[in-house]
Coordinates of C-alpha atoms in Angstrom, one line a residue:
X1 CA -0.5 6.2 -23.3
X2 CA 1.0 9.1 -24.1
X3 CA 3.7 9.2 -26.5
X4 CA 6.1 11.8 -24.1
X5 CA 5.6 10.4 -20.9
X6 CA 7.0 7.1 -22.3
X7 CA 9.6 8.8 -23.9
X8 CA 10.8 10.4 -20.8
X9 CA 10.0 7.2 -18.4
X10 CA 12.4 5.4 -20.8
X11 CA 14.9 8.3 -20.7
X12 CA 14.4 8.5 -16.8
X13 CA 15.4 4.5 -16.7
X14 CA 17.9 4.7 -18.4
X15 CA 20.2 7.4 -16.5
X16 CA 19.9 4.8 -13.4
X17 CA 23.4 2.8 -12.9
X18 CA 23.8 -0.7 -14.1
X19 CA 20.0 -0.9 -15.8
X20 CA 21.4 -1.5 -19.8
X21 CA 18.1 -2.5 -21.3
X22 CA 14.2 -1.0 -21.1
X23 CA 10.4 -1.9 -22.4
X24 CA 7.0 -1.1 -21.7
X25 CA 4.5 -3.3 -23.3
X26 CA 1.1 -4.0 -22.8
X27 CA 0.6 -6.5 -21.2
X28 CA -2.7 -8.0 -22.2
X29 CA -1.4 -7.5 -26.4
X30 CA 2.1 -7.5 -25.8
X31 CA 2.6 -5.2 -28.2
X32 CA 5.5 -3.1 -27.3
X33 CA 5.0 0.8 -26.3
X34 CA 8.5 1.8 -25.8
X35 CA 11.8 0.9 -25.2
X36 CA 15.3 1.7 -24.9
X37 CA 19.2 0.1 -24.4
X38 CA 20.0 -3.7 -24.6
X39 CA 16.0 -3.9 -25.0
X40 CA 14.1 -4.2 -28.2
X41 CA 10.2 -4.4 -29.6
X42 CA 10.9 -8.3 -30.2
X43 CA 11.7 -8.4 -26.8
X44 CA 8.5 -7.7 -26.1
X45 CA 7.1 -10.9 -26.8
X46 CA 8.8 -13.3 -25.0
X47 CA 8.6 -11.2 -22.3
X48 CA 5.5 -11.2 -22.5
X49 CA 5.0 -15.0 -23.1
X50 CA 7.2 -15.4 -19.9
X51 CA 5.8 -12.6 -17.1
X52 CA 2.6 -15.2 -16.9
X53 CA 4.5 -17.2 -15.1
X54 CA 7.0 -15.1 -12.8
X55 CA 4.8 -12.6 -12.1
X56 CA 4.1 -13.2 -7.7
X57 CA 1.0 -12.4 -6.9
X58 CA 1.9 -8.7 -6.7
X59 CA 2.5 -7.9 -10.5
X60 CA 6.6 -8.4 -9.6
X61 CA 9.2 -11.3 -11.2
X62 CA 11.8 -11.9 -12.6
X63 CA 13.4 -13.5 -16.0
X64 CA 17.0 -14.1 -17.0
X65 CA 17.0 -13.6 -20.8
X66 CA 20.3 -11.6 -22.8
X67 CA 22.5 -12.5 -20.9
X68 CA 20.7 -9.8 -18.3
X69 CA 18.5 -9.8 -15.5
X70 CA 15.1 -8.6 -16.4
X71 CA 12.4 -7.6 -13.4
X72 CA 9.5 -7.1 -14.8
X73 CA 6.7 -4.8 -13.0
X74 CA 3.2 -5.2 -14.5
X75 CA 0.7 -2.7 -13.7
X76 CA -2.8 -1.9 -12.4
X77 CA -3.5 -0.1 -15.7
X78 CA -2.2 -3.4 -18.0
X79 CA 1.3 -1.8 -18.7
X80 CA 3.6 -4.9 -18.4
X81 CA 7.9 -2.6 -17.0
X82 CA 11.2 -5.1 -17.8
X83 CA 14.0 -3.5 -16.9
X84 CA 17.3 -4.4 -18.1
X85 CA 20.7 -5.0 -15.3
X86 CA 24.0 -8.0 -15.6
X87 CA 22.9 -10.7 -14.4
X88 CA 26.2 -9.8 -11.1
X89 CA 23.7 -7.1 -10.6
X90 CA 22.3 -6.8 -6.8
X91 CA 20.3 -3.2 -6.3
X92 CA 17.8 -2.6 -5.9
X93 CA 15.4 -1.4 -8.6
X94 CA 15.1 2.2 -9.4
X95 CA 12.3 4.3 -7.4
X96 CA 9.8 5.1 -10.1
X97 CA 8.6 1.5 -10.7

């Protein structure tokens, strides 16, 4: 995955309102591809394991983690997207996901 594209995507997500962190993870290995805000490289392993049970048949789910609601989405390319929002925020996810 292109590191410039990862950086650009993370920066754009962090500009969205009520987003406190963003993480991209290679789902198969749990390798962190990039992190911003409240999300850290160390969170990649936990969220990869949590996603195994949290994702629905469409590859979408959510978990509570680090005083946040973490919205998860696994893409066809095997990349797990994790977006951290405050727990009480009920707004929709950014369209880029």
